[in-house]
Amino acid sequence: MSVNTTSPIAHGLEQIRQRIDGDFLAKTAEFTQQVTWWQWTITAIVLCLTYDQVMYQVRKGPIAGPAFKIWPIIGPFLESLDPKFEEYVAKWDSGALSCVSIFHKFVVIASSRDLARKILSSPKYVRPCVVDAAYKILRPTNWVFLDGKAHSDYRRSLNGLFVTKALEIYIKVQEKYMDIYLDRFVNYDGPREFFPEFRELLCALSLRTFCGDYILEEQIAEIADNYYRITAALELVNFPIIIPFTKTWYGKKLAHDTMKIFEKCAEMSKKHINENDGAPACVLDEWIFLMKQAKAHKLGDSEVTEEEQKLLVREFSNKEISEAIFTFLFASQDASSSLACWLFQIVADRPDIAEKVRAEQLAVRNNDPSVPLTLGLIDKMNYTRNVVKEVLRYRPPVLMVPYLVKQPFPITNDYTIPKGTMVVPTLYPALHDPEVYEEPDSVIPERWDTATTEMENRNWLVFGTGPHKCLGKNYVVMMFTSMLGKYLMNADLVHHKTELSEKIKVFATIFPKDDLIMEWHRRDPLA
């Protein structure tokens, strides 16, 4: 039945509706005027806090983690500014999957070997993110952030930099700088902290290996200091925005300045290889030489396939090269400095290990300490290499590798990691698994003489696994095997122990908390 809108009844209904609307609007306006600005503010804060807590509960699901965010919004942000190894261990022990939430950024930590491997080998679901601030500091165009085919293609173009032929090129310059720093160390007057010494040593070795003589001598200490300050800016969880004159702001500026130095090196290397037809003498030269060969349809003495040529012939810009070199050096700087600290602390405290290394060094050199390093010589240093591998297992420089979840990730049968989550596969527990490594908290180099498949592969996550596995694995082991042999053969190491020597400091990678107090004394290798 329809209502006649011109009838008295309809007119009366319309008047009632207008009166109700008017009363409602009047009362609403009156209520709004009575509510003060701080009451609105409190209401907004309560809504935000409630939303943050509810979303934390929804994302957390059945995995381990605090029942509620004790510190609303920021979560354990203050603790992340001063990370403690013991807190990491407690988190790993709490469950195979655990979580925290900081500034509404949800973080899932995977501490079991199999879950860590699954994450590292799942490019469909995750991509590297390092830390939140890394995109801003290291530039979003940096190759380390590439994903899928773009990453695979870029990586394939870098593989030639770490083949046997290329490694042979780098040994001569490395030995030269090992000798320079050995002379410096043995001439110091009394004990000192060796954490900064090793950072500069490893920076010098890396810079000369990657950039050769294109880097000026005075730039080595400057870049080592820059890398330290950039590392300080790359905390696991940072404030969401870069505020001027903070650590993150300075980190971004220093990264930019350092990459500019590497752009200049790339320019000089291209001139040396392409215009002057020079021979490769460093990683940078080798990279540009490979591109030059590909253009000529040759790779060494054999023809390359059309697909390989397409990848290698691509002309990388100086900016792209600088970002790649910066990332290689940045990654190696912290990890290698960590390894150096623990390696030399342990051999200084273990004279039985030091004597076996010295005996092997003389044996492979036929009692002639002056024999220069070669790949063939380093290959014979089995025990020395086992010491390096054991220290990498015992004190892995990298504890965890943050990834960003690209799409919902069904990590287990009963838990799916939400999109946008930072997921962190942890490497340390797999390397200390007592079912795989007998007496995991003891340094036993001899265990590698009879290594099982699990020891060598399944649990050996020092260099990661999957599509982003570290390209420089062979390079790192080669360099530290040769350096450990040379230094122990030519120096007596004295470690001044403190109550913090065995405590672990987390600074991107891990270091002795007392920064390793040592002194070195020259020794006769034949004594």
XYZ file of C-alpha atoms in Angstrom:
527
model
C 0.000 0.000 0.000
C 1.467 3.373 -0.939
C 1.286 6.523 1.210
C 0.094 9.793 -0.258
C 2.916 12.221 0.545
C 0.523 15.162 0.306
C -1.857 13.750 2.935
C -2.095 15.177 6.506
C -0.698 11.903 7.876
C 2.433 12.109 5.754
C 2.901 15.767 6.659
C 2.670 14.940 10.348
C 5.212 12.112 10.061
C 7.633 14.432 8.309
C 7.345 17.001 11.125
C 8.028 14.294 13.736
C 11.103 13.102 11.806
C 12.505 16.620 11.538
C 11.925 17.220 15.250
C 13.767 13.955 16.122
C 16.637 14.795 13.766
C 16.854 18.261 15.222
C 16.928 16.967 18.788
C 19.578 14.392 17.883
C 21.795 16.951 16.178
C 21.344 19.396 19.038
C 22.217 16.802 21.649
C 25.182 15.615 19.568
C 26.465 19.183 19.278
C 25.955 19.711 23.014
C 27.858 16.484 23.821
C 30.672 17.408 21.423
C 31.038 20.817 23.088
C 31.221 19.197 26.514
C 33.984 16.744 25.521
C 37.364 18.436 25.883
C 40.324 17.980 23.573
C 42.197 15.837 26.128
C 39.214 13.484 26.398
C 39.329 13.031 22.629
C 43.067 12.460 22.896
C 42.672 9.819 25.599
C 39.973 8.081 23.567
C 42.227 8.000 20.498
C 45.141 6.639 22.551
C 42.974 3.931 24.115
C 41.728 2.894 20.674
C 45.296 2.764 19.317
C 46.561 0.741 22.281
C 43.628 -1.633 22.042
C 44.150 -2.101 18.305
C 47.882 -2.747 18.824
C 47.215 -5.368 21.522
C 44.439 -7.062 19.543
C 46.543 -7.245 16.363
C 49.438 -8.675 18.381
C 47.168 -11.430 19.695
C 45.789 -12.173 16.220
C 49.280 -12.400 14.672
C 50.795 -14.328 17.564
C 48.387 -17.237 17.445
C 49.760 -20.404 19.099
C 53.488 -19.572 18.985
C 55.651 -18.621 21.984
C 55.882 -15.015 23.081
C 54.628 -12.600 25.751
C 50.891 -12.962 26.418
C 50.541 -9.171 26.027
C 52.791 -6.318 24.940
C 54.067 -5.068 28.280
C 55.201 -1.801 26.707
C 52.321 -0.667 24.449
C 53.184 0.245 20.865
C 56.982 0.306 21.304
C 57.193 -3.225 22.747
C 60.760 -4.240 23.738
C 62.268 -1.378 21.690
C 64.475 -0.134 24.545
C 65.900 -3.642 25.042
C 66.715 -3.836 21.320
C 68.970 -0.776 21.658
C 71.254 -2.830 23.923
C 70.757 -6.449 22.803
C 72.039 -9.159 25.130
C 73.078 -12.610 23.966
C 71.472 -14.248 27.005
C 68.109 -12.723 26.048
C 68.446 -14.142 22.548
C 69.167 -17.600 23.992
C 66.097 -17.358 26.230
C 63.983 -16.462 23.206
C 65.373 -19.415 21.191
C 64.739 -21.756 24.114
C 61.135 -20.582 24.480
C 60.008 -22.428 21.355
C 60.835 -23.334 17.763
C 58.766 -20.276 16.802
C 58.468 -17.226 19.042
C 57.570 -13.588 18.521
C 57.811 -9.965 19.619
C 56.156 -6.788 18.344
C 57.979 -3.455 18.195
C 56.387 -0.246 16.873
C 53.595 -2.439 15.497
C 56.252 -4.377 13.519
C 55.579 -8.045 14.168
C 58.717 -10.210 14.357
C 58.766 -14.026 14.293
C 61.954 -15.839 15.390
C 62.617 -19.370 14.100
C 65.170 -21.199 16.249
C 65.088 -24.804 14.989
C 67.390 -26.024 12.235
C 64.603 -27.242 9.949
C 62.504 -24.091 10.269
C 65.572 -21.903 9.677
C 66.440 -23.894 6.544
C 62.835 -23.722 5.339
C 62.800 -19.930 5.597
C 66.201 -19.505 3.961
C 65.094 -21.725 1.062
C 61.661 -20.157 0.447
C 62.091 -17.185 -1.908
C 58.427 -17.576 -2.881
C 57.426 -16.368 0.582
C 60.322 -14.247 1.863
C 62.960 -11.793 0.736
C 66.000 -10.419 2.602
C 65.401 -7.196 4.476
C 68.495 -7.084 6.766
C 66.779 -4.614 9.149
C 64.078 -1.965 8.678
C 66.561 0.882 8.289
C 68.724 -1.000 5.777
C 66.676 0.076 2.760
C 67.202 3.710 3.683
C 70.860 3.410 4.644
C 72.129 0.954 2.009
C 69.754 2.269 -0.731
C 66.696 0.342 -1.956
C 68.433 -0.247 -5.331
C 71.194 -2.281 -3.641
C 71.523 -5.768 -5.169
C 71.236 -7.463 -1.757
C 67.535 -6.492 -1.733
C 66.814 -7.930 -5.171
C 64.415 -10.834 -5.286
C 63.565 -13.759 -7.565
C 64.993 -13.782 -11.097
C 66.538 -10.324 -10.729
C 68.583 -11.571 -7.776
C 69.524 -14.853 -9.492
C 70.699 -13.068 -12.627
C 72.726 -10.513 -10.698
C 74.252 -13.218 -8.512
C 75.211 -15.285 -11.546
C 77.175 -12.340 -12.883
C 79.190 -12.266 -9.612
C 79.981 -15.996 -9.361
C 83.139 -15.635 -11.416
C 84.647 -13.356 -8.789
C 85.115 -16.261 -6.360
C 86.225 -19.133 -8.587
C 89.672 -20.677 -8.042
C 91.342 -18.615 -10.761
C 90.086 -15.372 -9.224
C 91.018 -16.363 -5.646
C 94.605 -16.951 -6.771
C 94.802 -13.314 -7.899
C 93.820 -12.015 -4.470
C 96.315 -13.993 -2.352
C 99.383 -11.907 -3.175
C 97.872 -8.609 -2.047
C 96.356 -10.255 1.026
C 99.715 -11.631 2.150
C 101.321 -8.216 1.681
C 98.831 -6.594 4.069
C 98.935 -9.495 6.512
C 102.668 -8.820 6.833
C 102.156 -5.061 7.222
C 99.728 -5.540 10.125
C 101.789 -8.330 11.689
C 104.705 -5.895 11.936
C 102.374 -3.337 13.510
C 100.954 -5.789 16.070
C 104.306 -7.133 17.295
C 105.680 -3.597 17.690
C 102.922 -2.338 19.951
C 104.138 -1.442 23.435
C 102.100 -3.549 25.856
C 98.562 -4.956 25.719
C 95.658 -3.210 24.032
C 92.140 -3.867 22.818
C 92.328 -5.778 19.555
C 88.689 -5.435 18.488
C 89.409 -2.114 16.684
C 92.757 -3.464 15.441
C 91.106 -6.442 13.768
C 88.385 -4.245 12.283
C 91.011 -2.117 10.565
C 93.072 -5.177 9.537
C 90.061 -6.891 7.958
C 88.939 -3.660 6.340
C 92.400 -3.213 4.824
C 92.475 -6.803 3.562
C 88.984 -6.489 2.105
C 89.577 -3.081 0.529
C 92.816 -4.175 -1.101
C 91.281 -7.461 -2.242
C 88.202 -5.806 -3.714
C 89.540 -2.414 -4.824
C 93.299 -2.917 -5.114
C 95.375 0.249 -5.357
C 92.380 2.373 -6.311
C 91.839 2.917 -2.581
C 94.211 5.410 -0.980
C 96.123 4.334 2.121
C 94.595 7.087 4.247
C 91.094 6.000 3.215
C 91.421 2.570 4.876
C 91.074 3.779 8.490
C 88.381 6.275 7.431
C 86.259 3.581 5.769
C 86.787 1.175 8.701
C 85.439 3.882 11.036
C 82.549 4.618 8.652
C 81.564 0.951 8.596
C 81.580 0.832 12.399
C 79.199 3.779 12.611
C 76.962 2.417 9.835
C 76.763 -0.902 11.698
C 75.741 0.980 14.846
C 72.846 2.476 12.858
C 71.602 -0.922 11.661
C 70.006 -2.189 14.851
C 67.572 -5.085 14.516
C 64.618 -2.746 15.075
C 64.972 0.986 14.533
C 62.740 3.986 15.075
C 60.387 4.064 12.050
C 61.724 7.332 10.580
C 65.206 8.772 10.188
C 65.573 11.781 12.481
C 68.348 14.282 11.607
C 71.591 13.964 13.571
C 70.723 10.511 14.987
C 72.755 7.309 14.489
C 70.548 6.315 11.568
C 70.884 9.718 9.906
C 74.677 9.683 10.201
C 74.723 6.057 9.027
C 72.887 6.949 5.822
C 75.202 9.881 5.152
C 78.370 7.826 5.765
C 77.104 5.002 3.555
C 76.468 7.486 0.751
C 79.944 9.023 1.131
C 81.619 5.599 1.168
C 79.766 4.437 -1.947
C 80.952 7.576 -3.721
C 84.538 6.463 -3.038
C 83.754 3.062 -4.587
C 82.142 4.737 -7.622
C 85.440 6.487 -8.237
C 87.281 3.160 -7.885
C 84.940 1.591 -10.470
C 85.644 4.448 -12.855
C 89.423 3.956 -12.513
C 89.114 0.170 -12.868
C 87.111 0.486 -16.098
C 89.802 2.717 -17.503
C 92.544 0.237 -16.468
C 90.788 -2.818 -17.952
C 88.926 -1.384 -20.945
C 91.091 1.500 -22.121
C 94.576 0.448 -21.002
C 93.992 -3.297 -21.568
C 95.362 -4.001 -18.076
C 95.345 -7.341 -16.252
C 93.005 -7.885 -13.267
C 94.651 -7.308 -9.878
C 91.588 -7.163 -7.600
C 87.929 -8.208 -7.411
C 86.786 -4.994 -9.081
C 89.164 -5.542 -12.002
C 88.061 -9.164 -12.332
C 84.391 -8.162 -12.491
C 84.997 -5.607 -15.233
C 87.325 -8.041 -17.041
C 84.546 -10.674 -17.073
C 82.168 -8.143 -18.624
C 84.807 -7.268 -21.191
C 85.342 -10.933 -22.077
C 81.621 -11.520 -22.423
C 81.382 -8.680 -24.889
C 83.985 -10.450 -26.981
C 81.907 -13.667 -26.752
C 84.635 -15.311 -24.704
C 84.958 -16.433 -21.113
C 88.558 -17.505 -20.676
C 89.361 -19.962 -23.501
C 85.829 -21.286 -23.977
C 82.777 -19.857 -25.712
C 79.979 -18.737 -23.400
C 76.362 -19.575 -24.068
C 74.052 -16.878 -25.371
C 72.268 -16.741 -22.006
C 75.540 -16.411 -20.065
C 76.758 -13.718 -22.421
C 73.507 -11.794 -22.024
C 74.004 -11.745 -18.262
C 77.688 -10.912 -18.289
C 77.666 -8.431 -21.125
C 75.324 -6.145 -19.249
C 77.206 -2.960 -18.503
C 76.904 -2.380 -14.776
C 77.000 1.307 -13.925
C 79.567 2.712 -11.513
C 76.711 3.278 -9.061
C 75.604 -0.366 -9.240
C 79.174 -1.573 -8.846
C 79.743 0.729 -5.866
C 76.608 -0.596 -4.126
C 77.658 -4.209 -4.697
C 81.242 -3.632 -3.520
C 79.980 -1.667 -0.521
C 77.682 -4.545 0.449
C 80.358 -7.208 0.016
C 82.763 -5.238 2.182
C 80.133 -4.239 4.709
C 79.018 -7.844 5.207
C 82.578 -9.159 5.388
C 83.777 -6.364 7.665
C 81.606 -7.220 10.656
C 81.528 -10.989 10.225
C 85.256 -11.301 9.577
C 86.141 -8.976 12.476
C 84.031 -11.160 14.748
C 85.736 -14.324 13.510
C 89.189 -12.767 13.965
C 88.475 -11.816 17.585
C 87.234 -15.257 18.615
C 89.790 -17.140 16.523
C 92.841 -15.409 17.974
C 91.427 -15.327 21.508
C 90.827 -19.075 21.404
C 94.224 -20.046 19.948
C 95.940 -17.745 22.453
C 94.129 -19.587 25.263
C 94.743 -23.019 23.759
C 98.510 -23.631 23.318
C 97.763 -27.212 22.220
C 95.888 -25.905 19.179
C 98.518 -23.246 18.454
C 101.355 -25.808 18.462
C 99.538 -28.122 16.055
C 98.920 -25.213 13.680
C 102.582 -24.175 13.814
C 103.747 -27.733 13.169
C 101.476 -28.009 10.138
C 102.615 -24.663 8.763
C 106.256 -25.746 8.768
C 105.373 -29.162 7.366
C 103.493 -27.831 4.333
C 106.364 -25.388 3.691
C 109.099 -28.053 4.051
C 110.520 -26.083 7.027
C 110.939 -22.917 4.957
C 108.789 -20.196 6.630
C 109.489 -17.766 3.778
C 107.499 -19.765 1.211
C 104.810 -17.396 -0.125
C 101.129 -18.250 0.088
C 99.430 -19.974 -2.835
C 96.104 -21.753 -3.181
C 97.956 -25.059 -3.465
C 99.766 -24.383 -0.197
C 96.591 -23.314 1.601
C 94.805 -26.462 0.400
C 97.337 -28.551 2.347
C 96.578 -26.784 5.652
C 93.948 -29.291 6.799
C 94.272 -28.851 10.562
C 94.534 -25.054 10.329
C 91.380 -24.989 8.198
C 89.626 -27.240 10.731
C 90.433 -24.741 13.480
C 88.807 -21.972 11.419
C 85.725 -24.114 10.749
C 85.419 -25.092 14.404
C 85.584 -21.487 15.614
C 82.973 -20.550 12.987
C 80.748 -23.256 14.466
C 81.515 -22.421 18.104
C 81.109 -18.648 17.710
C 79.231 -18.071 14.434
C 79.587 -14.363 13.607
C 76.031 -14.098 12.269
C 73.375 -15.245 14.731
C 70.328 -14.539 12.576
C 69.280 -13.232 9.157
C 66.120 -11.070 8.984
C 63.671 -11.629 6.099
C 60.399 -9.948 5.143
C 57.338 -12.120 4.476
C 55.934 -11.308 1.008
C 52.745 -13.358 1.323
C 51.159 -15.476 4.085
C 53.740 -18.183 4.833
C 52.458 -21.569 6.144
C 55.593 -22.283 8.123
C 54.051 -25.180 10.110
C 50.817 -27.156 9.983
C 49.224 -24.951 12.654
C 50.790 -21.527 12.057
C 50.965 -19.178 9.066
C 53.246 -16.150 9.312
C 51.261 -13.022 8.273
C 52.310 -10.957 5.270
C 54.517 -7.998 6.213
C 56.045 -9.799 9.196
C 59.798 -9.753 9.763
C 60.828 -13.396 10.112
C 64.248 -14.183 11.565
C 65.800 -17.626 10.993
C 68.387 -18.252 13.706
C 71.668 -20.036 12.925
C 73.287 -20.492 16.350
C 71.141 -23.367 17.751
C 71.774 -25.617 14.729
C 75.529 -25.157 15.191
C 75.285 -26.113 18.878
C 72.987 -29.105 18.496
C 74.373 -31.801 20.860
C 72.840 -34.540 18.700
C 75.021 -33.449 15.784
C 78.097 -31.926 17.444
C 79.385 -33.826 20.458
C 80.306 -31.433 23.286
C 78.979 -28.463 21.276
C 80.239 -25.886 23.780
C 83.835 -27.067 23.465
C 86.319 -26.183 20.716
C 87.389 -29.495 19.109
C 89.010 -28.946 15.675
C 89.577 -32.700 15.281
C 85.816 -33.302 14.943
C 86.072 -32.180 11.320
C 88.389 -35.062 10.418
C 85.363 -37.386 10.563
C 82.584 -34.936 9.765
C 79.137 -36.358 9.053
C 76.713 -35.103 6.409
C 74.675 -33.328 9.065
C 77.778 -31.582 10.417
C 78.905 -30.463 6.966
C 75.550 -29.692 5.400
C 72.245 -29.861 7.282
C 73.439 -28.073 10.440
C 76.268 -26.083 8.877
C 74.384 -22.777 8.523
C 77.331 -20.434 9.098
C 77.028 -19.084 5.548
C 73.284 -19.633 5.234
C 71.609 -21.798 2.611
C 69.248 -21.366 -0.328
C 69.327 -18.666 -3.032
C 70.987 -16.069 -0.776
C 73.780 -18.302 0.518
C 76.981 -16.326 1.059
C 79.007 -16.048 -2.162
C 82.262 -15.532 -0.276
C 82.324 -18.805 1.698
C 85.468 -20.205 0.048
C 87.113 -16.797 0.100
C 86.555 -16.407 3.867
C 87.847 -19.869 4.787
C 90.851 -19.463 2.487
C 91.798 -16.051 3.878
C 91.489 -17.017 7.554
C 93.292 -20.316 7.094
C 96.259 -18.533 5.550
C 96.168 -15.668 8.089
C 95.942 -17.946 11.143
C 98.864 -20.058 9.905
C 101.054 -17.061 9.096
C 100.377 -15.207 12.348
C 100.824 -18.192 14.679
C 104.001 -19.193 12.880
C 105.510 -15.737 13.352
C 104.088 -14.509 16.650
C 103.368 -15.543 20.242
C 99.938 -14.321 21.310
C 99.248 -13.300 24.910
C 95.598 -12.943 25.910
C 94.932 -10.831 29.001
C 91.790 -12.500 30.309
C 89.083 -10.574 32.132
C 85.751 -11.651 33.598
C 84.159 -10.459 30.336
C 86.430 -12.381 27.956
C 84.004 -15.260 27.475
C 80.907 -13.062 27.602
C 79.318 -12.319 24.237
C 78.651 -8.755 23.061
C 76.117 -8.426 20.235
C 77.043 -5.673 17.789
C 75.431 -6.810 14.509
C 77.751 -9.812 14.859
C 79.250 -11.131 18.127
C 82.451 -10.177 19.972
C 84.104 -10.744 23.360
C 82.614 -8.201 25.763
C 86.015 -6.887 26.837
C 86.979 -6.204 23.179
C 89.851 -8.725 23.398
C 92.904 -7.426 25.282
C 96.083 -8.905 23.789
C 99.734 -8.378 23.081
C 101.813 -9.977 20.337
C 105.508 -10.855 20.377
C 107.687 -11.745 17.406
C 108.833 -15.383 17.394
C 111.292 -17.399 15.345
C 109.163 -19.781 13.218
C 111.888 -22.449 13.381
C 112.386 -22.255 17.151
